[in-house]
Amino acid sequence: MEKKLYTVTVYSENQVGLLNQVTIVFTRRQVNIESLTVSRSAIPGVHKFTITAETDEDTISKIVRQIERRIDILKAFYYTDEEIIFQEVALYKVSTETLLENNDVETMVRKYNARILEVTREYSVIEQSGHTEEIEALHADLKPSGILQFVRSGRIAITKSTEERVSAFLEEVESRRRSLCSE
Amino acid sequence: MISGAEALMRCFKEEKVDTIFGYPGGFIIPAFDALYSYQDDFKFILTRHEQGAVHAAQGYARVSGKPGLVMVTSGPAATNIVTGAADAMMDSTPLVIITGQSTVAQLGSDSFQETDVIGITQPVTKWSYQVRRAEDIPWAVARAFYIARVGRPGPVVLDISKDAQVQMLDFHYKACDFIRSYQAYPTPSESALQEAAALINAAQRPLAVVGQGVQLGRAIPELYAFLEKADIPAASTLMGLSIMAEDYPLNMGMVGMHGNVAPNRQTNACDVLIAIGMRFSDRVTGDIKSYAPQAKIIHLDIDPSEINKNVKVDVAIVADVKESLPALTQLIQPAKHTAWIESFAPYRQQEYEEVIRKDLYPEQEALTMAEVLKSLSDQAGEHANLVADVGQNQMVSARYFSASPKRQFIASGGLGTMGFGFPAAIGAALGDPQAETYVVCGDGGIQMTIQELGTILQYQMPVKLIILNNSYLGMVRQWQELFWQERYSSTPMINPDFVKIAQAYGIASTCVEKREDLQQAIADMIAHQGPYVLEVKVEQNGLVYPMIPAGSPISNIMMGKNK
């Protein structure tokens, strides 16, 4: 089966120890997590994990179902890049001296839609957001001038649908709860 | 206000607990202190090792259908419950396991008998949760019993810190009946039911494969109604052996590595395979690529993560079989598949000629395991449960003990835990006190949990233990003989005198090794009131056939050594 990069989004209750439960499913299936971000979602009390991993569709679909099987997981989905809007953030620390000496920096900052966050006598910090390839390109361009420190975030992603995909699920669950109460 | 420990006991009463298995220790002393005042409410079984407590709770749960409850301390006790939890997870057995834990202030400091119980147990439990405050005990216990019991059952661990046991709380109990993030009983899809019915109605050669899910879903009558309406022959997995009696006309036997020839062969001849409450274990399918490639496959299971996990299916009905089977029965047409059902018979005859006859009427002097199991099966009462350990003894028990809903076959299926049998029989005897309880172990497996002789001594339990002693780890020896050039690496065993061991515990016991003594020895064991140990010396180089070698196509059935 063809391998590609999948983005998995996991919606969970806000319980301790869930990260471990999510990651061990990947470990058991011998799939490396490329990046992982955890944040709140648009729904109060619901947390969202965004995970990227390179594997085939058969494997990622099994991983998603096995994650969903955990009690405190609400719902999990997987996407290919075409189905989502996604972004990463990178920070570069370069020496201010080389920055000043290098005439191309302004071109680079403009070209990559980056911005300069801080300038001190010793160093400057450049921030860039974009896709992995764009970040790798700026990294390659800056490298000859010397990068003192570099850090890149995990991918964050939202779907092309209008609301959180978990909302329909939550509505369905709520009606189930109400029917339980009325019994 | 009551203490957290007393609240725990009150929660158990709310959940209608009658039996607790366990072992006390430092960080669970408060709970055991509270238990001291509740001795009239619960029967407490002090096993001789925490692993024994969990397996006993599993045996209890398997025969009673109720969650088995275990209460042990922290640290080494908590790590000792891991094997049983993993076993219960694989075999979908409802358990609630309470472990003590150090004080909250000491957590993470490597304090005495502290271990990361949640971290260790999360991968092998349905839910694992640490309780740090007394006020959370009622909520956590209610949730634990609910999760263990509903949907696909499984083990739950509650790790309760010492502070939570000693702090005071206002006790209010509310049983759990809803968890937003967990849909225990998915609704069967109407279109999937229609598609499945269409496949079944068009089938010429349908075959049902029935697993433990039917028993867990209490859907045995619903299964019979389904099979009988369309005259569908059915095979069972190892875990589903208790669902259909041997003489049930549509029962075609057991599938899998040491299963019957007929259903294994016909799996690759049927046109529609209906898998009901089973999970396509590799012990059932052999090589996946050559498993029923000709058949349309319908899968009924309650756990969505089982669908397409091992075998790609054509139609999936994700629901409790108690609900999906009657719905499907409504949609199917009455049918007759007489010729197809009769086509199983020649294979059955072949198996009898080539395997069963040799097993039951051997020419050699030494007893076979099959002779013992057949005699036990013939002499045991109509309400008698058989627990098997793991290995050759288990496969021979599955093959020669005639199981049914009133004569349950209980064994560690998925995890294959040696040492499971004996303590599980203790729990089974408590969970189904009206039944006779037998347990069959090899000389290897019994020694993994032999300390539980102390438990049946203390409580004078009528557990009848049969040790099939071949002085080998027989199943590994079998693989070594067949696939590893007879290099018997670490499988011969020098054993103690099991009769003397039983005597030391004050337990009646006998050893037989002659054919003419076997029937009487088994009759004596059955007639004996109270615990009993029967050691049977059996042939050392016995082999269990038929056998489908691991990972090979299910059509590759070995019937004997020279085949």
XYZ file of C-alpha atoms in Angstrom:
746
model
C 0.000 0.000 0.000
C 1.070 3.527 -0.782
C 2.578 5.461 2.094
C 1.796 9.107 2.588
C 1.536 11.702 5.291
C -1.749 11.546 7.182
C -3.074 14.067 9.668
C -5.027 12.550 12.527
C -7.294 14.670 14.696
C -8.451 13.224 17.991
C -11.157 14.798 20.150
C -11.143 13.818 23.799
C -12.549 14.606 27.193
C -10.214 16.623 29.388
C -8.828 13.652 31.386
C -5.351 12.962 32.713
C -3.231 10.405 30.881
C -4.925 10.516 27.497
C -1.814 11.478 25.541
C -0.204 8.209 26.553
C -3.248 6.235 25.474
C -3.193 7.895 22.064
C 0.526 7.511 21.413
C 0.768 3.834 22.410
C -1.607 2.922 19.595
C 0.943 4.324 17.119
C 3.792 2.576 18.939
C 2.100 -0.841 18.821
C 1.593 -0.513 15.080
C 5.203 0.637 14.619
C 4.248 4.000 13.147
C 6.417 7.005 13.997
C 4.630 10.165 15.018
C 6.082 13.004 12.921
C 4.471 15.807 14.895
C 1.952 16.230 17.673
C 0.051 19.234 18.987
C -2.513 19.310 21.783
C -4.901 22.195 22.335
C -8.431 23.088 23.268
C -11.038 22.815 20.516
C -13.890 25.217 19.724
C -16.150 23.134 21.989
C -15.834 23.794 25.739
C -14.247 20.902 27.644
C -13.174 19.098 24.485
C -9.482 18.737 23.725
C -7.998 18.202 20.312
C -4.858 16.337 19.320
C -3.359 16.939 15.888
C -0.926 14.227 14.893
C 0.922 13.594 11.662
C 2.352 10.253 10.663
C 3.562 8.663 7.479
C 1.926 5.333 6.751
C -0.632 3.671 4.473
C -4.386 4.157 4.595
C -5.142 0.668 5.915
C -2.856 1.198 8.907
C -4.001 4.735 9.681
C -7.665 3.695 9.573
C -6.966 0.900 12.077
C -4.996 3.286 14.288
C -7.885 5.757 14.295
C -10.409 3.071 15.249
C -8.184 1.756 18.015
C -7.712 5.278 19.402
C -11.472 5.812 19.308
C -11.928 2.607 21.296
C -10.401 4.241 24.388
C -13.141 5.242 26.797
C -12.392 8.978 27.102
C -11.823 9.559 23.389
C -14.834 11.182 21.742
C -13.924 10.767 18.101
C -10.913 10.495 15.827
C -10.481 11.212 12.115
C -7.711 10.996 9.541
C -7.085 13.262 6.571
C -4.810 13.644 3.606
C -3.304 17.102 2.910
C -5.968 17.906 0.294
C -8.737 17.708 2.872
C -7.370 20.186 5.404
C -5.814 23.592 5.880
C -2.669 23.255 7.897
C 0.245 25.266 9.174
C 3.474 25.045 11.129
C 5.483 27.732 12.902
C 9.280 27.982 12.949
C 11.628 30.230 14.925
C 15.193 30.945 13.778
C 17.855 32.612 15.875
C 20.640 34.205 13.824
C 23.486 36.480 14.815
C 22.540 40.146 14.321
C 25.965 40.867 12.872
C 25.546 38.386 10.008
C 21.996 39.574 9.537
C 23.263 43.095 9.008
C 26.077 41.977 6.723
C 23.800 39.795 4.595
C 21.954 41.798 1.955
C 19.547 38.990 1.124
C 17.779 38.888 4.495
C 15.133 41.403 3.567
C 14.439 39.440 0.360
C 14.149 36.246 2.311
C 11.824 37.707 4.938
C 9.581 39.104 2.212
C 9.743 35.999 0.043
C 8.730 33.656 2.880
C 6.305 35.985 4.606
C 8.460 35.784 7.717
C 8.864 38.500 10.322
C 11.500 39.593 12.738
C 10.356 39.229 16.333
C 13.326 40.536 18.236
C 16.646 42.204 17.540
C 19.387 42.474 20.175
C 23.082 43.308 19.810
C 23.971 39.599 19.714
C 21.103 37.883 17.980
C 17.831 38.285 16.110
C 14.796 36.039 16.024
C 12.872 35.378 12.816
C 9.427 33.821 12.857
C 7.907 32.018 9.911
C 4.674 30.112 9.460
C 3.851 27.877 6.563
C 3.979 24.370 5.223
C 6.864 22.040 5.986
C 8.463 22.618 2.571
C 8.381 26.415 2.974
C 10.039 26.159 6.358
C 12.657 23.801 5.008
C 13.311 26.231 2.134
C 13.943 29.228 4.409
C 16.069 27.006 6.627
C 18.189 26.106 3.600
C 18.458 29.770 2.565
C 19.488 30.941 6.034
C 21.910 28.110 6.707
C 24.908 29.606 4.872
C 24.697 32.694 7.121
C 24.624 30.497 10.231
C 21.578 29.507 12.290
C 22.230 29.685 16.057
C 18.998 27.998 17.091
C 16.036 26.566 15.247
C 12.707 25.196 16.383
C 9.635 24.110 14.502
C 6.154 23.382 15.865
C 4.019 20.396 15.067
C 1.361 20.741 12.424
C -1.957 22.293 13.319
C -4.859 21.688 11.009
C -8.521 22.486 10.507
C -10.860 20.791 8.093
C -12.503 22.461 5.123
C -15.947 21.858 6.688
C -17.687 24.691 8.541
C -17.670 23.316 12.072
C -15.796 20.818 14.223
C -16.526 17.359 12.818
C -17.088 16.116 16.327
C -20.142 18.415 16.752
C -22.538 16.071 14.933
C -21.294 13.242 17.103
C -21.867 15.257 20.264
C -25.421 16.113 19.196
C -26.167 12.460 18.567
C -24.739 11.507 21.974
C -26.762 14.220 23.684
C -29.993 12.892 22.203
C -29.030 9.405 23.382
C -28.478 10.738 26.895
C -31.850 12.499 26.835
C -33.620 9.329 25.728
C -31.904 7.461 28.584
C -33.172 10.037 31.090
C -36.739 9.847 29.798
C -36.887 6.048 30.035
C -19.294 11.572 56.863
C -17.617 8.233 56.231
C -14.073 7.333 55.214
C -13.118 6.694 51.605
C -12.421 3.069 52.559
C -15.917 2.623 53.931
C -17.356 4.413 50.917
C -15.602 1.806 48.794
C -17.444 -0.979 50.641
C -20.744 0.884 50.293
C -20.081 1.225 46.546
C -19.483 -2.532 46.302
C -22.832 -3.127 47.991
C -24.524 -0.742 45.565
C -23.009 -2.729 42.701
C -24.357 -5.961 44.255
C -20.921 -7.461 44.787
C -20.974 -10.784 46.617
C -17.373 -11.987 46.257
C -14.008 -10.223 46.404
C -10.687 -11.823 45.543
C -7.464 -10.316 46.793
C -4.521 -9.932 49.074
C -3.862 -7.208 51.653
C -0.798 -4.978 51.969
C 0.448 -1.602 53.199
C -1.347 0.961 51.080
C -4.649 -0.946 50.982
C -4.871 -1.590 54.746
C -7.580 1.085 55.222
C -9.825 -0.659 52.678
C -9.209 -4.038 54.309
C -9.972 -2.481 57.673
C -13.324 -1.312 56.334
C -13.891 -4.788 54.851
C -13.564 -6.221 58.384
C -16.925 -4.608 59.203
C -18.538 -5.892 56.002
C -17.728 -9.591 56.356
C -21.420 -10.492 56.286
C -21.883 -8.653 53.015
C -18.999 -10.027 50.967
C -17.227 -13.329 50.740
C -13.542 -12.478 50.656
C -11.198 -15.011 49.067
C -7.587 -14.649 50.120
C -5.579 -16.154 47.279
C -1.915 -16.969 47.737
C -0.673 -14.599 45.041
C -2.228 -11.530 43.400
C -2.058 -13.182 39.979
C -4.214 -15.963 41.417
C -6.731 -13.372 42.647
C -7.159 -11.906 39.174
C -7.476 -15.280 37.439
C -9.981 -16.359 40.107
C -11.996 -13.187 39.441
C -11.846 -14.029 35.734
C -13.217 -17.523 36.359
C -15.961 -16.001 38.504
C -16.865 -13.482 35.803
C -16.800 -16.024 33.000
C -19.382 -18.331 34.614
C -21.556 -15.693 36.313
C -21.503 -12.911 33.712
C -20.896 -10.411 36.534
C -17.687 -8.356 36.887
C -15.063 -10.081 39.003
C -13.728 -7.858 41.791
C -10.098 -7.844 42.929
C -8.567 -5.817 45.763
C -4.802 -5.729 46.269
C -2.129 -3.344 47.459
C 0.321 -1.145 45.524
C 3.742 -1.781 43.979
C 4.488 -5.498 43.581
C 0.813 -6.410 44.035
C -0.125 -3.983 41.301
C 2.488 -5.419 38.943
C 1.278 -8.930 39.808
C -2.195 -8.137 38.510
C -0.915 -7.162 35.066
C -0.945 -10.675 33.551
C -4.558 -11.245 34.575
C -5.591 -7.808 33.330
C -3.957 -8.443 29.954
C -5.636 -11.843 29.793
C -9.047 -10.336 30.603
C -8.497 -7.618 27.980
C -7.793 -10.195 25.278
C -10.734 -12.386 26.277
C -13.199 -9.538 27.025
C -13.737 -10.493 30.669
C -15.330 -7.881 32.973
C -13.096 -7.161 35.971
C -12.760 -4.335 38.459
C -9.310 -4.334 40.024
C -8.655 -2.057 42.982
C -5.000 -1.351 43.750
C -3.748 0.617 46.724
C -1.393 3.518 46.059
C 0.975 5.653 48.118
C -0.122 9.004 49.482
C -0.605 11.775 46.952
C 2.291 13.728 48.431
C 4.616 10.776 47.813
C 3.486 10.101 44.225
C 6.370 10.209 41.792
C 9.043 10.112 44.476
C 9.818 6.373 44.236
C 8.384 5.883 47.698
C 8.097 2.408 49.229
C 5.862 0.100 47.173
C 5.016 2.874 44.726
C 4.741 2.006 41.072
C 3.261 3.735 38.038
C 0.145 1.574 37.933
C -1.731 3.718 35.437
C 1.249 3.838 33.080
C 1.714 0.085 33.327
C -1.927 -0.946 33.053
C -3.297 1.498 30.459
C -2.283 -0.651 27.474
C -3.886 -3.806 28.922
C -7.131 -2.453 30.389
C -10.353 -0.988 29.102
C -9.960 1.890 31.559
C -7.380 2.703 34.200
C -7.787 5.591 36.610
C -6.075 6.989 39.691
C -8.283 8.187 42.552
C -6.585 10.813 44.719
C -9.520 12.221 46.714
C -12.115 10.384 48.810
C -14.950 12.375 47.246
C -14.121 10.859 43.824
C -14.504 7.254 45.012
C -18.267 6.820 44.370
C -18.005 8.358 40.896
C -14.936 6.315 39.978
C -16.297 3.006 41.259
C -19.652 3.519 39.518
C -17.840 4.313 36.288
C -15.486 1.342 36.728
C -18.304 -1.202 37.085
C -20.196 0.343 34.178
C -17.182 0.294 31.857
C -16.169 -3.247 32.851
C -19.675 -4.594 32.256
C -21.183 -2.861 29.237
C -20.465 -3.107 25.535
C -17.500 -5.338 24.919
C -16.590 -6.163 28.536
C -13.068 -5.778 29.853
C -10.843 -5.143 32.849
C -10.736 -1.816 34.691
C -8.086 -0.729 37.192
C -8.775 1.809 39.937
C -5.607 2.926 41.681
C -6.716 4.446 44.994
C -4.230 6.498 46.980
C -4.018 5.918 50.710
C -5.243 9.467 51.421
C -8.408 8.873 49.418
C -9.053 5.787 51.563
C -8.654 7.603 54.880
C -10.188 11.003 54.078
C -13.862 11.570 54.937
C -16.660 12.269 52.482
C -20.416 12.697 52.258
C -21.514 9.489 50.618
C -23.963 9.610 47.718
C -24.031 6.859 45.166
C -25.266 7.215 41.639
C -24.825 4.213 39.360
C -23.299 5.114 36.005
C -25.466 4.576 32.937
C -23.934 6.964 30.428
C -20.498 8.106 29.320
C -20.519 10.748 26.616
C -17.346 9.521 24.926
C -18.218 5.809 25.018
C -21.052 4.288 23.058
C -21.287 0.802 24.538
C -24.089 -0.413 22.280
C -23.843 0.950 18.747
C -27.057 0.883 16.716
C -26.955 -1.652 13.866
C -27.080 -0.016 10.462
C -30.327 -0.807 8.651
C -28.605 -0.889 5.267
C -25.930 -3.260 6.554
C -28.632 -5.587 7.871
C -30.365 -5.491 4.462
C -27.102 -6.208 2.638
C -26.265 -9.065 4.980
C -29.718 -10.581 4.605
C -29.477 -10.363 0.813
C -26.145 -12.215 0.890
C -27.514 -14.881 3.230
C -30.697 -15.313 1.187
C -28.668 -15.839 -1.978
C -26.186 -18.180 -0.308
C -25.930 -21.805 -1.337
C -23.264 -22.702 1.188
C -23.491 -20.357 4.194
C -21.307 -20.984 7.252
C -21.571 -19.210 10.601
C -18.528 -18.923 12.866
C -19.567 -18.187 16.402
C -17.399 -16.618 19.098
C -17.632 -15.697 22.757
C -19.506 -12.495 21.855
C -22.702 -14.512 21.570
C -22.270 -15.712 25.152
C -21.229 -12.289 26.455
C -24.247 -10.775 24.688
C -26.503 -13.443 26.236
C -27.774 -14.125 22.734
C -27.675 -17.918 22.593
C -31.449 -18.345 21.916
C -31.230 -15.567 19.312
C -28.335 -17.405 17.660
C -30.236 -20.685 17.521
C -33.281 -18.927 16.010
C -31.084 -17.334 13.360
C -29.280 -20.546 12.424
C -32.428 -22.641 12.402
C -34.507 -20.286 10.281
C -32.150 -20.572 7.306
C -30.612 -23.950 8.187
C -27.115 -22.508 8.513
C -24.345 -24.806 9.759
C -22.206 -23.199 12.452
C -18.726 -23.670 13.839
C -17.405 -22.154 17.018
C -14.107 -20.649 18.061
C -12.255 -21.908 21.153
C -13.888 -19.100 23.159
C -17.320 -19.936 21.789
C -17.295 -23.637 22.648
C -19.950 -23.358 25.381
C -22.556 -21.834 23.059
C -23.693 -24.919 21.134
C -23.838 -28.422 22.556
C -21.947 -31.080 20.664
C -25.192 -32.752 19.574
C -26.842 -29.535 18.393
C -27.675 -30.494 14.795
C -26.195 -27.350 13.241
C -22.968 -27.510 15.275
C -20.135 -28.435 12.924
C -17.382 -28.278 15.539
C -14.479 -25.999 16.383
C -12.400 -23.961 13.939
C -8.757 -23.050 14.373
C -5.276 -24.441 14.731
C -6.365 -27.605 16.571
C -9.999 -27.396 15.524
C -12.053 -29.909 13.593
C -11.267 -30.780 10.010
C -14.788 -30.237 8.671
C -15.361 -26.572 9.630
C -11.764 -25.616 8.819
C -12.021 -27.173 5.346
C -15.506 -25.790 4.720
C -14.394 -22.270 5.689
C -12.636 -22.335 2.351
C -15.632 -23.849 0.554
C -18.531 -21.752 1.845
C -19.939 -18.924 -0.265
C -21.003 -16.695 2.642
C -19.173 -16.657 5.960
C -21.100 -15.118 8.851
C -18.769 -14.257 11.726
C -20.732 -13.641 14.917
C -19.093 -12.165 18.023
C -15.626 -13.330 17.068
C -12.464 -11.457 16.120
C -10.623 -13.474 13.450
C -7.724 -14.395 15.714
C -4.658 -15.690 13.872
C -5.280 -19.029 15.624
C -8.562 -19.174 13.711
C -7.549 -17.763 10.335
C -4.048 -19.100 9.794
C -2.577 -17.293 6.793
C -4.965 -14.362 6.236
C -4.510 -14.252 2.467
C -5.810 -17.780 2.018
C -8.621 -17.490 4.591
C -12.009 -17.904 2.869
C -10.934 -15.912 -0.211
C -13.945 -17.287 -2.131
C -16.516 -16.174 0.425
C -18.471 -13.011 1.009
C -17.867 -12.222 4.672
C -20.401 -10.725 7.068
C -19.097 -9.631 10.470
C -21.350 -9.032 13.471
C -19.463 -7.518 16.381
C -20.014 -4.915 19.076
C -16.517 -3.414 18.805
C -16.027 -1.155 15.755
C -12.242 -1.529 16.011
C -12.567 -5.244 15.220
C -14.058 -4.541 11.798
C -11.474 -5.049 9.026
C -8.738 -5.393 11.657
C -7.558 -8.835 10.564
C -9.888 -9.908 7.779
C -11.458 -7.539 5.262
C -15.200 -8.028 5.353
C -17.963 -7.305 2.845
C -20.644 -6.305 5.353
C -20.138 -5.179 8.945
C -22.963 -5.033 11.466
C -21.605 -3.189 14.480
C -23.953 -3.817 17.388
C -24.737 -6.043 20.316
C -25.582 -9.462 18.811
C -28.566 -9.573 21.170
C -29.982 -6.801 18.983
C -28.467 -7.490 15.564
C -29.156 -11.238 15.393
C -32.979 -10.992 15.800
C -33.010 -8.064 13.349
C -31.131 -10.179 10.830
C -33.292 -13.247 11.483
C -36.361 -11.172 10.583
C -34.868 -10.270 7.230
C -33.721 -13.708 6.122
C -35.797 -16.276 4.276
C -36.344 -19.796 5.590
C -34.055 -22.127 3.672
C -32.714 -25.660 3.611
C -29.060 -26.454 3.034
C -29.221 -30.204 3.489
C -26.639 -31.197 0.883
C -24.200 -28.563 2.105
C -24.599 -29.650 5.715
C -24.131 -33.288 4.716
C -20.898 -32.371 2.952
C -19.293 -31.866 6.391
C -19.767 -35.525 7.304
C -16.949 -37.123 5.252
C -14.452 -34.766 6.892
C -15.831 -35.652 10.294
C -15.426 -39.334 9.421
C -11.884 -38.740 8.185
C -10.986 -36.984 11.442
C -12.452 -39.833 13.447
C -10.507 -42.452 11.505
C -7.192 -40.657 11.391
C -7.099 -38.812 14.716
C -9.873 -39.438 17.209
C -9.811 -43.237 17.117
C -6.042 -43.241 17.728
C -6.465 -40.727 20.565
C -9.231 -42.654 22.322
C -8.231 -46.248 21.638
C -4.456 -46.133 21.448
C -2.420 -49.260 20.834
C 0.340 -48.197 23.183
C 0.464 -48.842 26.917
C 0.697 -45.217 28.061
C -2.495 -43.242 28.605
C -3.351 -40.386 26.235
C -4.711 -37.025 27.383
C -7.762 -37.650 25.204
C -8.679 -40.798 27.127
C -8.694 -38.814 30.366
C -10.811 -35.997 28.976
C -13.287 -38.360 27.307
C -13.746 -40.282 30.547
C -14.184 -37.058 32.507
C -16.655 -35.725 29.956
C -18.671 -38.951 30.051
C -18.779 -39.142 33.833
C -19.198 -35.482 34.803
C -22.691 -34.221 35.590
C -24.929 -32.335 33.214
C -24.109 -29.091 35.011
C -20.336 -29.143 35.186
C -17.844 -26.492 34.131
C -14.399 -27.356 32.861
C -11.522 -24.930 33.201
C -8.435 -25.721 31.162
C -4.955 -24.338 31.527
C -2.834 -23.614 28.456
C -1.076 -25.948 26.078
C -1.807 -29.491 24.947
C -4.062 -30.044 27.973
C -6.167 -27.079 26.818
C -6.486 -28.219 23.221
C -7.341 -31.783 24.238
C -9.897 -30.429 26.738
C -11.452 -28.310 24.003
C -11.599 -31.312 21.683
C -12.815 -34.033 24.040
C -14.856 -32.354 26.773
C -18.393 -32.021 25.550
C -19.271 -28.388 26.345
C -22.646 -26.653 26.246
C -24.303 -23.658 27.909
C -24.647 -25.758 31.088
C -21.195 -27.287 30.752
C -18.964 -24.331 30.096
C -15.454 -24.583 28.754
C -13.274 -21.860 30.272
C -9.718 -21.143 29.187
C -7.295 -18.359 28.462
C -7.842 -17.929 24.741
C -6.131 -14.811 23.451
C -3.247 -14.392 25.854
C -2.584 -18.100 26.415
C -1.631 -17.630 30.051
C -0.074 -20.723 31.631
C -1.137 -20.811 35.267
C -4.587 -19.390 34.461
C -6.504 -22.625 34.918
C -6.243 -23.529 38.573
C -7.079 -20.126 40.116
C -9.749 -19.517 37.442
C -11.407 -22.752 38.602
C -11.542 -21.371 42.157
C -13.449 -18.349 40.867
C -15.648 -20.502 38.628
C -16.639 -22.666 41.604
C -17.729 -19.519 43.472
C -19.447 -17.930 40.493
C -21.511 -21.027 39.651
C -21.821 -22.927 42.953
C -24.495 -25.283 41.618
C -22.091 -26.669 39.033
C -19.345 -29.223 39.435
C -16.001 -27.569 38.768
C -13.116 -29.380 37.090
C -9.784 -27.992 36.063
C -7.291 -29.641 33.757
C -3.655 -28.551 33.917
C -0.368 -29.805 32.569
C 2.556 -30.444 34.871
C 4.051 -27.142 33.687
C 1.047 -24.844 34.069
C -0.026 -26.133 37.470
C 3.358 -25.215 38.902
C 2.909 -21.601 37.808
C 0.032 -21.111 40.297
C 0.234 -24.234 42.467
C 0.286 -22.062 45.597
C -3.495 -21.719 45.238
C -3.806 -25.190 46.784
C -3.685 -23.125 49.973
C -6.784 -21.249 48.868
C -8.900 -24.339 48.183
C -7.638 -25.758 51.473
C -8.636 -22.670 53.450
C -12.111 -22.385 51.944
C -12.614 -26.144 51.368
C -13.722 -25.522 47.814
C -15.022 -28.463 45.790
C -12.534 -27.848 42.978
C -11.353 -31.028 41.248
C -7.877 -30.609 39.812
C -6.641 -33.020 37.164
C -2.937 -32.801 36.411
C -2.026 -34.350 33.057
C 1.607 -35.123 33.730
C 3.775 -35.931 30.731
C 6.975 -34.558 32.300
C 7.267 -32.091 29.432
C 6.092 -28.665 28.437
C 4.070 -30.597 25.925
C 2.921 -27.995 23.421
C 6.377 -26.465 23.024
C 7.765 -30.005 22.833
C 5.252 -30.706 20.049
C 6.479 -27.703 18.037
C 10.084 -28.749 18.679
C 9.327 -32.245 17.450
C 7.447 -31.125 14.351
C 9.200 -27.919 13.337
C 12.501 -27.649 15.233
C 14.237 -30.952 14.405
C 13.410 -32.578 17.744
C 15.723 -30.232 19.614
C 13.970 -30.339 22.990
C 15.385 -27.136 24.382
C 14.245 -26.614 28.007
C 11.025 -28.603 27.714
C 11.718 -31.756 29.787
C 10.640 -31.258 33.403
C 11.684 -32.968 36.602
C 8.541 -32.777 38.686
C 7.701 -33.155 42.367
C 5.350 -35.819 43.683
C 2.049 -33.993 43.159
C 0.157 -36.428 45.387
C 2.469 -35.670 48.307
C 2.107 -31.955 47.695
C -1.672 -32.288 47.848
C -1.325 -34.396 50.992
C 0.764 -31.687 52.600
C -2.190 -29.353 52.069
C -4.546 -31.976 53.498
C -6.227 -32.390 50.117
C -7.341 -35.847 48.986
C -5.419 -37.076 45.994
C -4.485 -40.042 43.820
C -2.188 -40.741 40.935
C -3.072 -43.127 38.094
C -1.040 -44.333 35.175
C -2.778 -47.548 34.111
C -5.705 -47.654 31.704
C -7.653 -50.112 33.862
C -7.556 -47.677 36.814
C -8.589 -44.524 34.981
C -12.399 -44.753 34.963
C -12.569 -45.591 38.649
C -10.089 -42.882 39.610
C -12.203 -40.288 37.823
C -15.386 -41.685 39.404
C -13.762 -41.457 42.850
C -12.701 -37.879 42.199
C -16.205 -36.891 41.096
C -17.789 -38.604 44.120
C -15.420 -36.943 46.590
C -16.857 -34.065 48.572
C -14.470 -31.121 48.712
C -11.199 -30.432 46.930
C -9.382 -33.210 45.129
C -6.197 -33.639 43.113
C -5.959 -36.361 40.492
C -2.604 -36.781 38.830
C -2.641 -38.800 35.610
C 0.664 -39.877 34.150
C 0.186 -39.700 30.381
C 2.369 -40.517 27.389
C 5.427 -38.279 27.201
C 5.508 -37.751 23.441
C 1.826 -37.243 22.678
C 0.930 -34.841 19.888
C -2.298 -32.889 19.424
C -3.848 -33.354 15.999
C -5.275 -32.112 13.738
C -2.871 -29.198 13.520
C -2.618 -26.251 11.177
C 0.935 -24.914 11.546
C 1.084 -21.257 12.653
C 0.805 -18.851 9.725
C -0.016 -21.532 7.198
C -3.253 -21.704 5.151
C -6.130 -23.393 6.984
C -6.271 -25.948 4.176
C -2.902 -27.264 5.348
C -4.123 -29.642 8.040
C -1.669 -32.105 9.557
C -3.479 -35.269 10.609
C -0.566 -37.197 12.040
C 3.165 -37.291 12.026
C 3.686 -39.160 8.773
C 1.243 -37.072 6.767
